[in-house]
Amino acid sequence: MNGAPPAGGGGHAVVRVRSAVAALVAAAVLGLVTGRFVLPPPPGGVDGSVPASSSSSASASASPTDAPDASATPGAPGPVTTENLLEPTAFRPEVPVGRIHVTDRYGDGFYANSACTGEKTLTQTLGVPGAHFRGLTTSLRTDPDDPTWATDKVDQVAREVVAEAPSPSLAQDFTERLLQEQVTCQKQPPGHWVYGRTTTVRFAPDVTASWMGTYEGLLNTTGRAPEVEEPCGGVAVLRNGSHYGVLEVHTCLGTAAMDRVVRTALSRL
């Protein structure tokens, strides 16, 4: 055979069409068998509280190395869901994953604005209708009014609040306002707990996080956090495009662990 098509070629054209259709059908069947065709996740998020569950979730937190490419990836658009929140694996190895329970809810509530700034709800601060709240605790005993809070503070690993703003520019405005609240706690009378200096993480121009470590009152001898001591947890304000949030880490993480957790939270947001 020399490979040249016969004159007219009508019969071969029909065969080619039938072969192409057969190939598409076979590919579709193969996709269903191998699971390569995946339905998109449902839009929207959680409505109301979700009972606390153990941390044996199949989904793992994205690592800092999975962060968006700063040169190519725009900030996240679209609705925020529970998929944008931290998983227990983010706190490994400092906290065994099997000890952490997750509770989610959607609505309004107090976030990580501490007593030194005057506690308010997210609606009172930003005028937004609601957000996703996630509590990560080492106990199933939680506040009946807000199940994302552990009854005993010592059982609280972390708490995260995330939401979507109408636009990236408004998300930036929200994060600046939320961060300014936290910065107020960087200077407190000696003996009072205090936040340390602000560390900024930037994956892209509109994918950023700012976090501060927490220092107990015994370490605050000058009205500010000591530079030579390690923090014990801390707070972060995050933004990814139109998504924004606040993460409060209660478990005692040092500088390296806090930076890792914040980067993981930012890569998920």
CSV table of C-alpha atoms in Angstrom, one decimal:
chain,number,residue,atom,x,y,z
A,1,MET,CA,0.0,0.0,0.0
A,2,ASN,CA,1.3,3.4,-0.9
A,3,GLY,CA,-1.0,5.3,1.5
A,4,ALA,CA,-2.7,7.4,-1.2
A,5,PRO,CA,-6.5,7.8,-0.8
A,6,PRO,CA,-8.6,6.2,-3.6
A,7,ALA,CA,-10.3,8.4,-6.1
A,8,GLY,CA,-13.6,9.8,-4.7
A,9,GLY,CA,-12.8,8.5,-1.2
A,10,GLY,CA,-16.5,8.5,-0.2
A,11,GLY,CA,-16.5,5.0,1.4
A,12,HIS,CA,-13.4,5.8,3.5
A,13,ALA,CA,-14.8,9.1,4.6
A,14,VAL,CA,-17.9,7.3,6.1
A,15,VAL,CA,-15.6,4.8,7.8
A,16,ARG,CA,-13.5,7.6,9.2
A,17,VAL,CA,-16.6,9.3,10.7
A,18,ARG,CA,-17.8,6.1,12.2
A,19,SER,CA,-14.4,5.4,13.6
A,20,ALA,CA,-14.2,8.9,15.2
A,21,VAL,CA,-17.6,8.5,16.8
A,22,ALA,CA,-16.6,5.0,18.1
A,23,ALA,CA,-13.4,6.5,19.5
A,24,LEU,CA,-15.3,9.3,21.4
A,25,VAL,CA,-17.7,6.8,22.9
A,26,ALA,CA,-14.9,4.5,23.9
A,27,ALA,CA,-13.1,7.5,25.5
A,28,ALA,CA,-16.2,8.5,27.4
A,29,VAL,CA,-16.7,5.0,28.7
A,30,LEU,CA,-13.0,4.7,29.7
A,31,GLY,CA,-13.3,8.0,31.5
A,32,LEU,CA,-16.3,6.8,33.5
A,33,VAL,CA,-14.4,3.5,34.3
A,34,THR,CA,-11.2,5.2,35.4
A,35,GLY,CA,-12.8,8.1,37.2
A,36,ARG,CA,-11.2,10.8,35.1
A,37,PHE,CA,-14.4,12.7,34.5
A,38,VAL,CA,-15.2,14.5,37.8
A,39,LEU,CA,-18.3,16.5,38.5
A,40,PRO,CA,-17.6,20.0,39.7
A,41,PRO,CA,-18.2,20.7,43.4
A,42,PRO,CA,-21.6,22.2,44.2
A,43,PRO,CA,-21.7,26.0,44.6
A,44,GLY,CA,-22.1,27.7,47.9
A,45,GLY,CA,-21.2,26.6,51.3
A,46,VAL,CA,-22.4,25.3,54.6
A,47,ASP,CA,-25.7,26.5,56.0
A,48,GLY,CA,-25.8,26.1,59.8
A,49,SER,CA,-23.6,24.0,62.0
A,50,VAL,CA,-22.0,20.7,61.1
A,51,PRO,CA,-21.5,18.3,64.0
A,52,ALA,CA,-17.9,17.9,65.2
A,53,SER,CA,-16.2,15.0,63.4
A,54,SER,CA,-12.9,13.2,63.8
A,55,SER,CA,-9.9,14.2,61.7
A,56,SER,CA,-9.9,11.1,59.6
A,57,SER,CA,-10.8,13.1,56.5
A,58,ALA,CA,-9.5,11.9,53.1
A,59,SER,CA,-8.6,15.4,52.0
A,60,ALA,CA,-5.2,16.7,53.1
A,61,SER,CA,-4.1,20.3,53.5
A,62,ALA,CA,-2.1,21.8,50.6
A,63,SER,CA,1.5,22.2,51.5
A,64,PRO,CA,3.3,25.6,51.1
A,65,THR,CA,5.0,24.2,48.0
A,66,ASP,CA,1.5,23.8,46.4
A,67,ALA,CA,1.0,27.6,46.6
A,68,PRO,CA,0.0,29.5,43.5
A,69,ASP,CA,2.6,30.6,41.0
A,70,ALA,CA,3.1,34.3,41.7
A,71,SER,CA,3.9,35.0,38.1
A,72,ALA,CA,0.8,33.3,36.6
A,73,THR,CA,-2.0,32.7,39.0
A,74,PRO,CA,-4.7,35.4,39.7
A,75,GLY,CA,-6.4,35.6,43.0
A,76,ALA,CA,-9.2,33.2,43.8
A,77,PRO,CA,-12.7,34.3,42.5
A,78,GLY,CA,-16.0,32.7,43.2
A,79,PRO,CA,-17.7,31.6,46.4
A,80,VAL,CA,-15.9,30.4,49.5
A,81,THR,CA,-16.7,26.9,50.7
A,82,THR,CA,-15.4,24.6,53.5
A,83,GLU,CA,-12.8,23.4,51.0
A,84,ASN,CA,-11.1,26.8,51.5
A,85,LEU,CA,-10.5,26.1,55.2
A,86,LEU,CA,-7.6,24.4,57.0
A,87,GLU,CA,-7.6,20.7,57.6
A,88,PRO,CA,-6.2,19.0,60.8
A,89,THR,CA,-3.1,17.8,58.8
A,90,ALA,CA,-1.9,21.4,58.7
A,91,PHE,CA,-0.9,21.1,62.4
A,92,ARG,CA,1.1,17.9,62.0
A,93,PRO,CA,3.5,17.0,63.6
A,94,GLU,CA,3.0,19.4,66.5
A,95,VAL,CA,-0.5,18.1,67.1
A,96,PRO,CA,-1.4,14.5,66.3
A,97,VAL,CA,-4.1,14.5,63.6
A,98,GLY,CA,-6.1,11.8,65.3
A,99,ARG,CA,-6.7,14.2,68.2
A,100,ILE,CA,-8.2,17.0,66.2
A,101,HIS,CA,-12.0,17.4,65.7
A,102,VAL,CA,-13.5,19.8,63.1
A,103,THR,CA,-16.7,21.7,63.5
A,104,ASP,CA,-18.0,24.0,60.8
A,105,ARG,CA,-20.8,26.6,60.8
A,106,TYR,CA,-21.9,29.5,58.6
A,107,GLY,CA,-23.2,32.8,59.9
A,108,ASP,CA,-22.0,35.7,62.0
A,109,GLY,CA,-20.0,35.7,65.2
A,110,PHE,CA,-17.0,36.8,67.1
A,111,TYR,CA,-13.7,36.3,65.3
A,112,ALA,CA,-10.1,36.8,66.3
A,113,ASN,CA,-10.4,40.4,67.5
A,114,SER,CA,-9.1,40.2,71.0
A,115,ALA,CA,-10.1,42.0,74.2
A,116,CYS,CA,-7.4,44.6,73.6
A,117,THR,CA,-9.3,45.8,70.5
A,118,GLY,CA,-12.8,45.4,71.7
A,119,GLU,CA,-14.6,42.2,70.7
A,120,LYS,CA,-17.1,42.5,67.9
A,121,THR,CA,-18.8,40.2,65.4
A,122,LEU,CA,-17.7,40.2,61.7
A,123,THR,CA,-20.9,41.9,60.8
A,124,GLN,CA,-20.3,44.7,63.3
A,125,THR,CA,-16.8,45.3,61.9
A,126,LEU,CA,-17.3,44.9,58.2
A,127,GLY,CA,-21.1,44.9,57.7
A,128,VAL,CA,-21.0,41.5,55.9
A,129,PRO,CA,-23.9,39.1,56.2
A,130,GLY,CA,-21.9,36.0,57.3
A,131,ALA,CA,-18.8,33.9,56.9
A,132,HIS,CA,-17.6,30.3,57.2
A,133,PHE,CA,-16.4,29.4,60.7
A,134,ARG,CA,-14.2,26.4,61.5
A,135,GLY,CA,-13.1,25.2,64.9
A,136,LEU,CA,-10.3,22.7,65.3
A,137,THR,CA,-10.3,21.3,68.8
A,138,THR,CA,-8.9,18.3,70.7
A,139,SER,CA,-12.3,17.8,72.5
A,140,LEU,CA,-15.9,17.2,71.5
A,141,ARG,CA,-17.0,19.5,74.3
A,142,THR,CA,-17.8,22.8,72.6
A,143,ASP,CA,-19.7,26.0,73.3
A,144,PRO,CA,-23.4,25.4,72.8
A,145,ASP,CA,-23.8,28.9,71.4
A,146,ASP,CA,-20.9,28.5,69.0
A,147,PRO,CA,-19.6,24.9,68.4
A,148,THR,CA,-16.5,26.2,66.7
A,149,TRP,CA,-15.2,27.1,70.2
A,150,ALA,CA,-14.0,24.5,72.7
A,151,THR,CA,-15.6,24.7,76.1
A,152,ASP,CA,-12.1,24.7,77.6
A,153,LYS,CA,-9.6,27.1,75.9
A,154,VAL,CA,-6.8,24.6,76.4
A,155,ASP,CA,-8.7,22.3,73.9
A,156,GLN,CA,-8.7,24.8,71.1
A,157,VAL,CA,-6.1,24.1,68.4
A,158,ALA,CA,-7.2,26.9,66.0
A,159,ARG,CA,-10.2,28.7,64.7
A,160,GLU,CA,-10.6,30.1,61.1
A,161,VAL,CA,-13.1,32.5,59.6
A,162,VAL,CA,-13.3,33.0,55.9
A,163,ALA,CA,-15.6,34.8,53.5
A,164,GLU,CA,-15.9,36.2,50.0
A,165,ALA,CA,-16.0,39.9,49.3
A,166,PRO,CA,-18.0,41.4,46.3
A,167,SER,CA,-14.6,42.3,44.6
A,168,PRO,CA,-10.9,41.8,45.1
A,169,SER,CA,-10.5,45.5,46.0
A,170,LEU,CA,-13.1,45.3,48.7
A,171,ALA,CA,-11.4,42.1,50.0
A,172,GLN,CA,-8.2,44.1,50.2
A,173,ASP,CA,-10.0,46.8,52.2
A,174,PHE,CA,-11.5,44.3,54.6
A,175,THR,CA,-8.1,42.6,55.2
A,176,GLU,CA,-6.4,46.0,55.9
A,177,ARG,CA,-9.1,46.9,58.4
A,178,LEU,CA,-8.9,43.4,60.1
A,179,LEU,CA,-5.1,43.6,60.2
A,180,GLN,CA,-5.2,47.1,61.7
A,181,GLU,CA,-7.3,45.8,64.6
A,182,GLN,CA,-4.8,43.1,65.4
A,183,VAL,CA,-1.8,45.5,65.1
A,184,THR,CA,-3.3,47.4,68.1
A,185,CYS,CA,-2.4,44.4,70.2
A,186,GLN,CA,1.4,44.7,69.4
A,187,LYS,CA,1.8,47.3,72.2
A,188,GLN,CA,0.3,46.5,75.6
A,189,PRO,CA,1.3,47.3,79.2
A,190,PRO,CA,4.1,45.1,80.6
A,191,GLY,CA,2.7,41.9,82.0
A,192,HIS,CA,-0.2,41.8,79.5
A,193,TRP,CA,0.0,39.3,76.6
A,194,VAL,CA,1.0,40.9,73.3
A,195,TYR,CA,1.4,40.2,69.6
A,196,GLY,CA,4.9,40.2,68.0
A,197,ARG,CA,6.0,41.9,64.9
A,198,THR,CA,4.1,41.5,61.6
A,199,THR,CA,5.4,38.9,59.1
A,200,THR,CA,4.1,39.1,55.5
A,201,VAL,CA,3.7,36.1,53.2
A,202,ARG,CA,3.2,36.9,49.5
A,203,PHE,CA,2.4,34.4,46.8
A,204,ALA,CA,1.2,37.0,44.3
A,205,PRO,CA,0.2,40.7,44.4
A,206,ASP,CA,-3.4,39.8,45.6
A,207,VAL,CA,-2.5,36.5,47.4
A,208,THR,CA,-1.0,37.6,50.7
A,209,ALA,CA,-1.1,37.0,54.4
A,210,SER,CA,0.1,38.9,57.5
A,211,TRP,CA,0.7,37.1,60.8
A,212,MET,CA,1.8,37.9,64.3
A,213,GLY,CA,2.9,35.6,67.0
A,214,THR,CA,1.4,35.6,70.5
A,215,TYR,CA,3.6,36.2,73.6
A,216,GLU,CA,2.4,35.6,77.1
A,217,GLY,CA,2.5,38.4,79.7
A,218,LEU,CA,5.5,37.1,81.5
A,219,LEU,CA,7.6,37.8,78.4
A,220,ASN,CA,6.2,41.3,77.9
A,221,THR,CA,8.5,43.4,80.1
A,222,THR,CA,8.7,46.5,77.9
A,223,GLY,CA,5.3,46.9,76.5
A,224,ARG,CA,6.2,45.0,73.3
A,225,ALA,CA,7.0,41.4,72.4
A,226,PRO,CA,10.6,40.3,72.9
A,227,GLU,CA,12.6,39.8,69.7
A,228,VAL,CA,14.6,36.9,71.0
A,229,GLU,CA,11.8,34.7,72.2
A,230,GLU,CA,9.6,32.2,70.3
A,231,PRO,CA,5.8,32.9,70.0
A,232,CYS,CA,3.2,30.5,71.2
A,233,GLY,CA,0.6,30.5,68.4
A,234,GLY,CA,-0.7,33.7,66.9
A,235,VAL,CA,-3.1,35.3,64.5
A,236,ALA,CA,-3.1,35.8,60.7
A,237,VAL,CA,-5.1,37.9,58.3
A,238,LEU,CA,-5.3,36.4,54.8
A,239,ARG,CA,-6.5,37.4,51.3
A,240,ASN,CA,-6.6,35.5,48.0
A,241,GLY,CA,-8.3,37.6,45.3
A,242,SER,CA,-11.9,38.2,46.5
A,243,HIS,CA,-11.5,35.7,49.4
A,244,TYR,CA,-10.4,36.9,52.8
A,245,GLY,CA,-10.1,35.5,56.3
A,246,VAL,CA,-8.7,35.5,59.8
A,247,LEU,CA,-6.9,32.5,61.4
A,248,GLU,CA,-6.3,32.3,65.1
A,249,VAL,CA,-3.8,29.6,66.3
A,250,HIS,CA,-4.2,28.7,69.9
A,251,THR,CA,-1.9,25.7,70.1
A,252,CYS,CA,1.6,26.7,71.0
A,253,LEU,CA,3.4,26.9,67.6
A,254,GLY,CA,6.8,28.6,67.2
A,255,THR,CA,7.9,30.9,64.3
A,256,ALA,CA,8.7,28.2,61.8
A,257,ALA,CA,5.5,26.2,62.5
A,258,MET,CA,3.3,29.3,62.4
A,259,ASP,CA,4.8,30.4,59.1
A,260,ARG,CA,4.1,26.9,57.7
A,261,VAL,CA,0.5,26.8,58.8
A,262,VAL,CA,-0.2,30.3,57.5
A,263,ARG,CA,1.3,29.4,54.1
A,264,THR,CA,-0.9,26.3,54.0
A,265,ALA,CA,-4.0,28.4,54.9
A,266,LEU,CA,-3.2,30.9,52.2
A,267,SER,CA,-2.7,28.2,49.6
A,268,ARG,CA,-6.2,26.8,50.4
A,269,LEU,CA,-8.0,30.1,50.6
